[in-house]
Each structure stands twice: as C-alpha cells, then as structure tokens.
Short mmCIF file of C-alpha atoms and ligand atoms in Angstrom, two decimals:
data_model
loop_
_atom_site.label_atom_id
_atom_site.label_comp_id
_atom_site.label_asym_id
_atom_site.label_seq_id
_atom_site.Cartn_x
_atom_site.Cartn_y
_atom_site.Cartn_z
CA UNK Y 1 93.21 99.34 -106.92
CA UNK Y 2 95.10 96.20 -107.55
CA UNK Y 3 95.65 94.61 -110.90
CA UNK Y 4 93.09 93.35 -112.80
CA UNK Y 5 90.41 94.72 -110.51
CA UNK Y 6 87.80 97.39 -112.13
CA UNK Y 7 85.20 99.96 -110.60
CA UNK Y 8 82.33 98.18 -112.61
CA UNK Y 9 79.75 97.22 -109.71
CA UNK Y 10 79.01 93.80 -110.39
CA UNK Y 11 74.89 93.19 -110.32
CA UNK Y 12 72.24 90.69 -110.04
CA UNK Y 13 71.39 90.07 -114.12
CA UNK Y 14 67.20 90.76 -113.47
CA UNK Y 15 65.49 87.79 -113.93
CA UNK Y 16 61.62 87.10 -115.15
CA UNK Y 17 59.18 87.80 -112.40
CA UNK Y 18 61.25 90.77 -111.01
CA UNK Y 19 59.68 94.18 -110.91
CA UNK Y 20 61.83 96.36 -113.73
CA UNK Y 21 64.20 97.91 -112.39
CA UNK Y 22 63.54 101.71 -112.14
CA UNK Y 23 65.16 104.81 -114.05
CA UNK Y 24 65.11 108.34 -114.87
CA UNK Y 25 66.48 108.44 -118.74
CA UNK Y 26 66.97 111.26 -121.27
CA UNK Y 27 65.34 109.91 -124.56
CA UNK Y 28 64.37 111.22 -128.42
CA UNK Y 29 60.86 112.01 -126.83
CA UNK Y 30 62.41 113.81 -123.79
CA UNK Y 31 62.34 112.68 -119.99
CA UNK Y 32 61.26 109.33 -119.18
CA UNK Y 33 60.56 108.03 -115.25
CA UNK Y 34 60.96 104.02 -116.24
CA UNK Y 35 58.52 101.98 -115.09
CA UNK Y 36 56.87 104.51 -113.58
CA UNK Y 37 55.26 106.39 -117.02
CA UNK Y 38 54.25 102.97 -118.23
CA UNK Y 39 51.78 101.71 -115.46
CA UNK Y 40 48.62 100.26 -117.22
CA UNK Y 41 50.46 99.43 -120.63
CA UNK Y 42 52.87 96.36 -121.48
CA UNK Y 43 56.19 97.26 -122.71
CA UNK Y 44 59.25 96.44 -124.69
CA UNK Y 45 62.57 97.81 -123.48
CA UNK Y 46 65.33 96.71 -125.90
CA UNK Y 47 68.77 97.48 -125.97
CA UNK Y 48 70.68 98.07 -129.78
CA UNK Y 49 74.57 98.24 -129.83
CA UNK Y 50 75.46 101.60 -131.76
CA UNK Y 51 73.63 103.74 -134.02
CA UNK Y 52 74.67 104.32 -137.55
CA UNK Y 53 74.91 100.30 -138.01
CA UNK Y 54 73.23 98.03 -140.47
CA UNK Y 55 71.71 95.32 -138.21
CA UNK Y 56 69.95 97.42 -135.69
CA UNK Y 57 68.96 100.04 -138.96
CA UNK Y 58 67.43 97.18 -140.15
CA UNK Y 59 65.88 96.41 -136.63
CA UNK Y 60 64.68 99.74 -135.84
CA UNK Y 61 63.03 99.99 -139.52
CA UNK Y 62 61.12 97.05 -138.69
CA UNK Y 63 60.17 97.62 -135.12
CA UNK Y 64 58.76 101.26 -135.90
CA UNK Y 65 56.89 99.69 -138.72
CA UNK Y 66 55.18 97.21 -136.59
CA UNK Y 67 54.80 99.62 -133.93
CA UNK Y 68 50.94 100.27 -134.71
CA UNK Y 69 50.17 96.50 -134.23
CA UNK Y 70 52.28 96.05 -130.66
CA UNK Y 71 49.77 99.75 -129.92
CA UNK Y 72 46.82 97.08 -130.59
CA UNK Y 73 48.25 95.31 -127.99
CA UNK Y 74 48.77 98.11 -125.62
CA UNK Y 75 52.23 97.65 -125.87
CA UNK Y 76 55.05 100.08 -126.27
CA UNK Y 77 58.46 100.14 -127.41
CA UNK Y 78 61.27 101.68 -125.81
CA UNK Y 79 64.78 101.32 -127.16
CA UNK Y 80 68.31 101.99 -125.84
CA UNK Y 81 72.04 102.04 -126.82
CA UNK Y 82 75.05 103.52 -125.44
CA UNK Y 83 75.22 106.45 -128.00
CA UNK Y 84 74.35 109.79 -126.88
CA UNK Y 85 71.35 111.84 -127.62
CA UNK Y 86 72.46 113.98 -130.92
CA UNK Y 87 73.67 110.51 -132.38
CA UNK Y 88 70.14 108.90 -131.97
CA UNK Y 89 68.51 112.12 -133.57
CA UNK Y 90 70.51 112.24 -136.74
CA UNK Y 91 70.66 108.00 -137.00
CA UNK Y 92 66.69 108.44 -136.94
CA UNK Y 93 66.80 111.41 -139.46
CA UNK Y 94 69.00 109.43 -141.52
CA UNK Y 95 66.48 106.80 -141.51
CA UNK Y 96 63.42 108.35 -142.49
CA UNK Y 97 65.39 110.60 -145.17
CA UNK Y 98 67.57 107.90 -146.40
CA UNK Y 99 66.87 104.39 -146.46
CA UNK Y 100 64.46 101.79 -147.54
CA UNK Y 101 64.43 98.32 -146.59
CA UNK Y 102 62.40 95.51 -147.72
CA UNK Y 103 59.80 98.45 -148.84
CA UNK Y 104 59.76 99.98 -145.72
CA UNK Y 105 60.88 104.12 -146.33
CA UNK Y 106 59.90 107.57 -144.88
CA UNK Y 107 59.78 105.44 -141.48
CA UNK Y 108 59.50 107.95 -138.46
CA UNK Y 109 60.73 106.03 -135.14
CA UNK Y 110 58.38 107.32 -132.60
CA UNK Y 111 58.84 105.45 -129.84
CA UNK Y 112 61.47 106.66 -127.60
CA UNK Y 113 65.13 105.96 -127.91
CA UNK Y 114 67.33 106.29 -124.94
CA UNK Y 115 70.80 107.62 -124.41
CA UNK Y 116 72.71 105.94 -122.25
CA UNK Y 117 76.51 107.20 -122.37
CA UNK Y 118 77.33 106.31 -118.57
CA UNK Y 119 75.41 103.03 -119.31
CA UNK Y 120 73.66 103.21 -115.85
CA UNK Y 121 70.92 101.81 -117.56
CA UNK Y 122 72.81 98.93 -119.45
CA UNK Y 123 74.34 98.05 -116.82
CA UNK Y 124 71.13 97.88 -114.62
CA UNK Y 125 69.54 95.24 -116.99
CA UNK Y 126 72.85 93.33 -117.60
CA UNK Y 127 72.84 94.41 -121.01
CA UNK Y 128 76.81 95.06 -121.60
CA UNK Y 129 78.37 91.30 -121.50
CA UNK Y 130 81.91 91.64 -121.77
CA UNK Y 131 82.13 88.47 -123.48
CA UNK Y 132 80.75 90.01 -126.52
CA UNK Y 133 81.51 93.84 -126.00
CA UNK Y 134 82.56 96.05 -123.14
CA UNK Y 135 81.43 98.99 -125.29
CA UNK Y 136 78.37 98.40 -126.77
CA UNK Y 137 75.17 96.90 -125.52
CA UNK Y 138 73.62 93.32 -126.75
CA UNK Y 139 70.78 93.15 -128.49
CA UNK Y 140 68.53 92.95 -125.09
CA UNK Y 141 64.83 92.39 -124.92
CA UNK Y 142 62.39 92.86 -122.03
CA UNK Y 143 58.77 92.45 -121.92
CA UNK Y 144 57.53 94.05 -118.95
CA UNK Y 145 53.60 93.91 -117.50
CA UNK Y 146 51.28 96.34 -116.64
CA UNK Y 147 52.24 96.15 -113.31
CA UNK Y 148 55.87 96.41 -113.90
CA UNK Y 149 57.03 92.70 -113.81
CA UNK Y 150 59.39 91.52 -116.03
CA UNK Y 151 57.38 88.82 -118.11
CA UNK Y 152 60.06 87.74 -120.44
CA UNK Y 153 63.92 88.12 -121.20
CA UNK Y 154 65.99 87.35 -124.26
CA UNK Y 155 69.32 88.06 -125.15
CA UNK Y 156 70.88 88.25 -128.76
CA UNK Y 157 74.40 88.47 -129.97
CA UNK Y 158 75.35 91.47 -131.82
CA UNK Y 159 75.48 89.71 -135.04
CA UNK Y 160 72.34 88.66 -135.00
CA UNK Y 161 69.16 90.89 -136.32
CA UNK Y 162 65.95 89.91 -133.89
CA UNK Y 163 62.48 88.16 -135.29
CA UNK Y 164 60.10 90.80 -134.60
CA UNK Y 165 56.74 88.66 -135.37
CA UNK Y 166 58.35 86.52 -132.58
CA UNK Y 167 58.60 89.43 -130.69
CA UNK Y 168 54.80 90.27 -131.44
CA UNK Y 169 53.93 86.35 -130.84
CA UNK Y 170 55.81 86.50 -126.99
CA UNK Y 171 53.58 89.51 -126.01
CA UNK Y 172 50.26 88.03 -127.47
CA UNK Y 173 50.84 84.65 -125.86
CA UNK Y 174 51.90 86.55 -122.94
CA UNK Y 175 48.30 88.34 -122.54
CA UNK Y 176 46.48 84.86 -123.97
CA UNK Y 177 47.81 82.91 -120.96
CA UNK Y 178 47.01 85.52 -117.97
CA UNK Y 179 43.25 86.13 -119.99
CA UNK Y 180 42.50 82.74 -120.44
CA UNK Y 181 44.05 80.87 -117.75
CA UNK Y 182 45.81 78.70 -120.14
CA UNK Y 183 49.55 78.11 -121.78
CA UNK Y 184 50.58 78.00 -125.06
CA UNK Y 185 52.90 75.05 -126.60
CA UNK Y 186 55.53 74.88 -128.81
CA UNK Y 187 55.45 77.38 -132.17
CA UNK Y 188 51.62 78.38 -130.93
CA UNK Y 189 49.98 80.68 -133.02
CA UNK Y 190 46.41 82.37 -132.63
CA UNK Y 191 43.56 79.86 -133.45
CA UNK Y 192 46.02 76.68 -132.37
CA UNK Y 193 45.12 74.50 -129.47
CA UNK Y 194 45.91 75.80 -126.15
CA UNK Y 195 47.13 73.84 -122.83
CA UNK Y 196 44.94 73.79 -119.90
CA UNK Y 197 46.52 73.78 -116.96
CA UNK Y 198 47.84 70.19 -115.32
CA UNK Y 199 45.20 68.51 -113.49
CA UNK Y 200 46.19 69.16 -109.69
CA UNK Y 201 44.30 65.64 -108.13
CA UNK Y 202 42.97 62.40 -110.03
CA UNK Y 203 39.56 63.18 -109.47
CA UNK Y 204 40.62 66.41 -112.55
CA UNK Y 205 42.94 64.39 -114.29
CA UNK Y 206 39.76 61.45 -114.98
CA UNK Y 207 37.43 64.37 -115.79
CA UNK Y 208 39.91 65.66 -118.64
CA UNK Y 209 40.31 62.35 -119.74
CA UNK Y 210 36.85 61.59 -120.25
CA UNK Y 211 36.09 65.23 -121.86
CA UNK Y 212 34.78 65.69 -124.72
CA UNK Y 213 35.85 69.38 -125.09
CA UNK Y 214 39.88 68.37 -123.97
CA UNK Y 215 42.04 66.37 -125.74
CA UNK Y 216 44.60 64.86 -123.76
CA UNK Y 217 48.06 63.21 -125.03
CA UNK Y 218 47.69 61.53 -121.68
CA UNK Y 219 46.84 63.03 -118.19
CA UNK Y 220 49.27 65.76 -117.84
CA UNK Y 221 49.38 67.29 -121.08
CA UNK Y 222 45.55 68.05 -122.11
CA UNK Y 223 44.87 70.93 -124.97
CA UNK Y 224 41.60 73.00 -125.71
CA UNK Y 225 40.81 75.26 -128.75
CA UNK Y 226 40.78 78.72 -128.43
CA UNK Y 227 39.84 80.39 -131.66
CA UNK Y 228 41.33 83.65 -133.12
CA UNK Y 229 38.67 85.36 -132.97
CA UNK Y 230 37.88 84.75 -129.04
CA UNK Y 231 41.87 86.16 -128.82
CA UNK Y 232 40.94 89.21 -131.48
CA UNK Y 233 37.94 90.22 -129.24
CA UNK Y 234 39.59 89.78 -125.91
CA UNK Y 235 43.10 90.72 -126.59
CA UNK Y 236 43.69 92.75 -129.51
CA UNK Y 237 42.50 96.48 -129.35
CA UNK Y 238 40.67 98.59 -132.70
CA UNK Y 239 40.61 102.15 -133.11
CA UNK Y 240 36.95 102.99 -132.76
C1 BEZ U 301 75.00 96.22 -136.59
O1 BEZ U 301 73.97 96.69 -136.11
O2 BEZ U 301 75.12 96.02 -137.78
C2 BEZ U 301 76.12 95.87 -135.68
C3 BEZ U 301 76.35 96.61 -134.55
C4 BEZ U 301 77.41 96.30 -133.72
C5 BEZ U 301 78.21 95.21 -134.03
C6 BEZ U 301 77.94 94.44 -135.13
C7 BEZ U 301 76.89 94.75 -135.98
#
C-alpha cells in the first residue's frame, strides 16, 4: 500500500429516499436484523460518539424519556456508537443508578443500543467523518419509514447535544404530509396552517385563488388549516 493510502472502503453517504441500508447488529436488547425487524413501524437510528460522556448522557436521558410519546407515533428508537457491548450495559446502569438531569432519574433506556466496534455499521451510514473524528461516530440521525425509506437525515457535530422535540416535530410532520397530502412550512407546529400542494395548471391555481377555504400569498404558495385535533385522531396513537 502506498503512502497515504488506507483500507477504509470509501461509500456512497445514503441519501433521503434510499431504502436503509441493511444490517445484522449485536445490541443491549440482543440480535437485531436492521430494517428488516422494523417493517410496519417508523424509526430513529442515531449514532452517539462514546459512552461514559456528558453530551450524549444528557441525550440518551432525554430520548428514553420521550420514548413513550415517539411509541404514540409508532416510532422507535435505535441508537449506536462505536463502544462495545459491556460498555453500553454499564453506561446505561450508570444512568439509571446514578444520574439525574433536568428531573429526569431512575431512567431505564429500553430501546436498543448497538455496538459497533468494527464500525461496519458507521461506516455504512457515513456516520464516522474524519473531519471531526476518525474514532468516534457524529451525532447521526435517520428517520426511516415503514417501508424502509430513509425519510430524513441530519448530522450534528460532536459538541453539540440534539433538540429532541425537533426530533419529535420531523417525525410528526413527516406522517402529517404523507396522511394529508399536504407540506408543512417553516417552524410548523400541530394546529398551524398547512401548504397544499402547488397548483399543477391555471385552471387550479384560479380555483385556489378564489377559495374561500385556501389562503394564498399568491398562486404558488396557498395554506389550509389543519387542526390538532384532526392530526391527534389521525396520527397520534392512545393506549386503549
Ligand atoms: C459528549 O458526549 O460529551 C462528547 C462526546 C465526544 C466528544 C465530545 C463530547
């Protein structure tokens, strides 16, 4: 091998509207066969940099305290780092022994955490970027469908702790959009107005502009309401 050159394999980063790619993984709640086992359910695979650190303690604390409203959703967490499998189990012992953060304590993480030592995995969903570590993963996130397809992709330095109700918001607007054939603007929330879609010939765009149930901005960018409680009964699942 010449200088300079390494044995990394250099792959495609997977982009939105790819199908996940697959895996066989070793995790805190045994074997997983990734996408495979989560057919039918939405789901967030996220990558951590290294147990036993503050910002992702203070991540995982939060993440397995929301998980019950993402379940509402029918979505599920999955995590990952490069640590092995006896590191995850005491780093999540240590947590629900341990600490408390912002109120949360006794937190049980019972989604399942990955290990990824040969970072196969990682390396699959271009989560090692050298640029910030060659060692540890980034702080990836990946909301995947229920047919597999990667819906949305974000990427966060390891300095930086992720917004989890943004992380809740993605997924909801997410399953708004494909149930209500709509998109959602900028900072959209449940109960704001919604975006129909853009009028495809002028015979549409006159109709919006003369409707009394659409307001338009001006032909191309025309919003409807959608109330919460149309996106609580459609979307959001109760225990019965
Ligand atoms: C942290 O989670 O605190 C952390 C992990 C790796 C690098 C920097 C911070």
């Amino acid at each position: 091998m010449e200088e300079g050159q390494t044995n990394i394999v250099a792959r495609p980063m997977p982009k939105i509207g790819d199908k996940a790619p697959s895996f066989k993984a070793t995790t805190t709640q045994g074997e997983i066969n990734f996408p495979t086992d989560y057919r039918g359910s939405w789901v967030i695979l996220f990558s951590h940099p290294a147990d036993f650190t503050p910002v992702c303690t203070s991540e995982f604390m939060t993440f397995a305290h929301m998980e019950k409203d993402f379940a509402k959703l029918n979505c599920k967490l999955v995590g990952l780092s490069v640590d092995g499998l006896y590191s995850h189990i005491a780093w999540l012992r240590t947590i629900k022994e341990k600490i408390e953060y912002k109120g949360i304590r006794n937190i049980e993480v019972k989604f399942p955490l990955i290990e990824d030592i040969t970072m196969e995995v990682a390396n699959k969903y271009g989560m090692i970027q050298p640029g910030e570590s060659n060692t540890k993963a980034v702080r990836a996130v990946f909301v995947i469908d229920p047919k597999g397809i990667i819906r949305t992709i974000i990427y966060y330095p390891l300095s930086l702790g992720r917004n989890f109700s943004e992380l809740y918001r993605i997924v909801l607007a997410l399953q708004t959009a494909d149930k209500f054939a709509i998109a959602t603007p900028a900072n959209w929330q449940p109960g704001d107005d919604v975006i129909v879609p853009t009028a495809g010939s002028c015979g549409i765009a006159k109709e919006r502009m003369a409707s009394k149930d659409i307001k338009c901005h001006d032909w191309f960018f025309c919003t409807k309401k959608l109330s919460k409680g149309d996106i609580e009964t459609k979307i959001i699942q109760r225990k019965k």
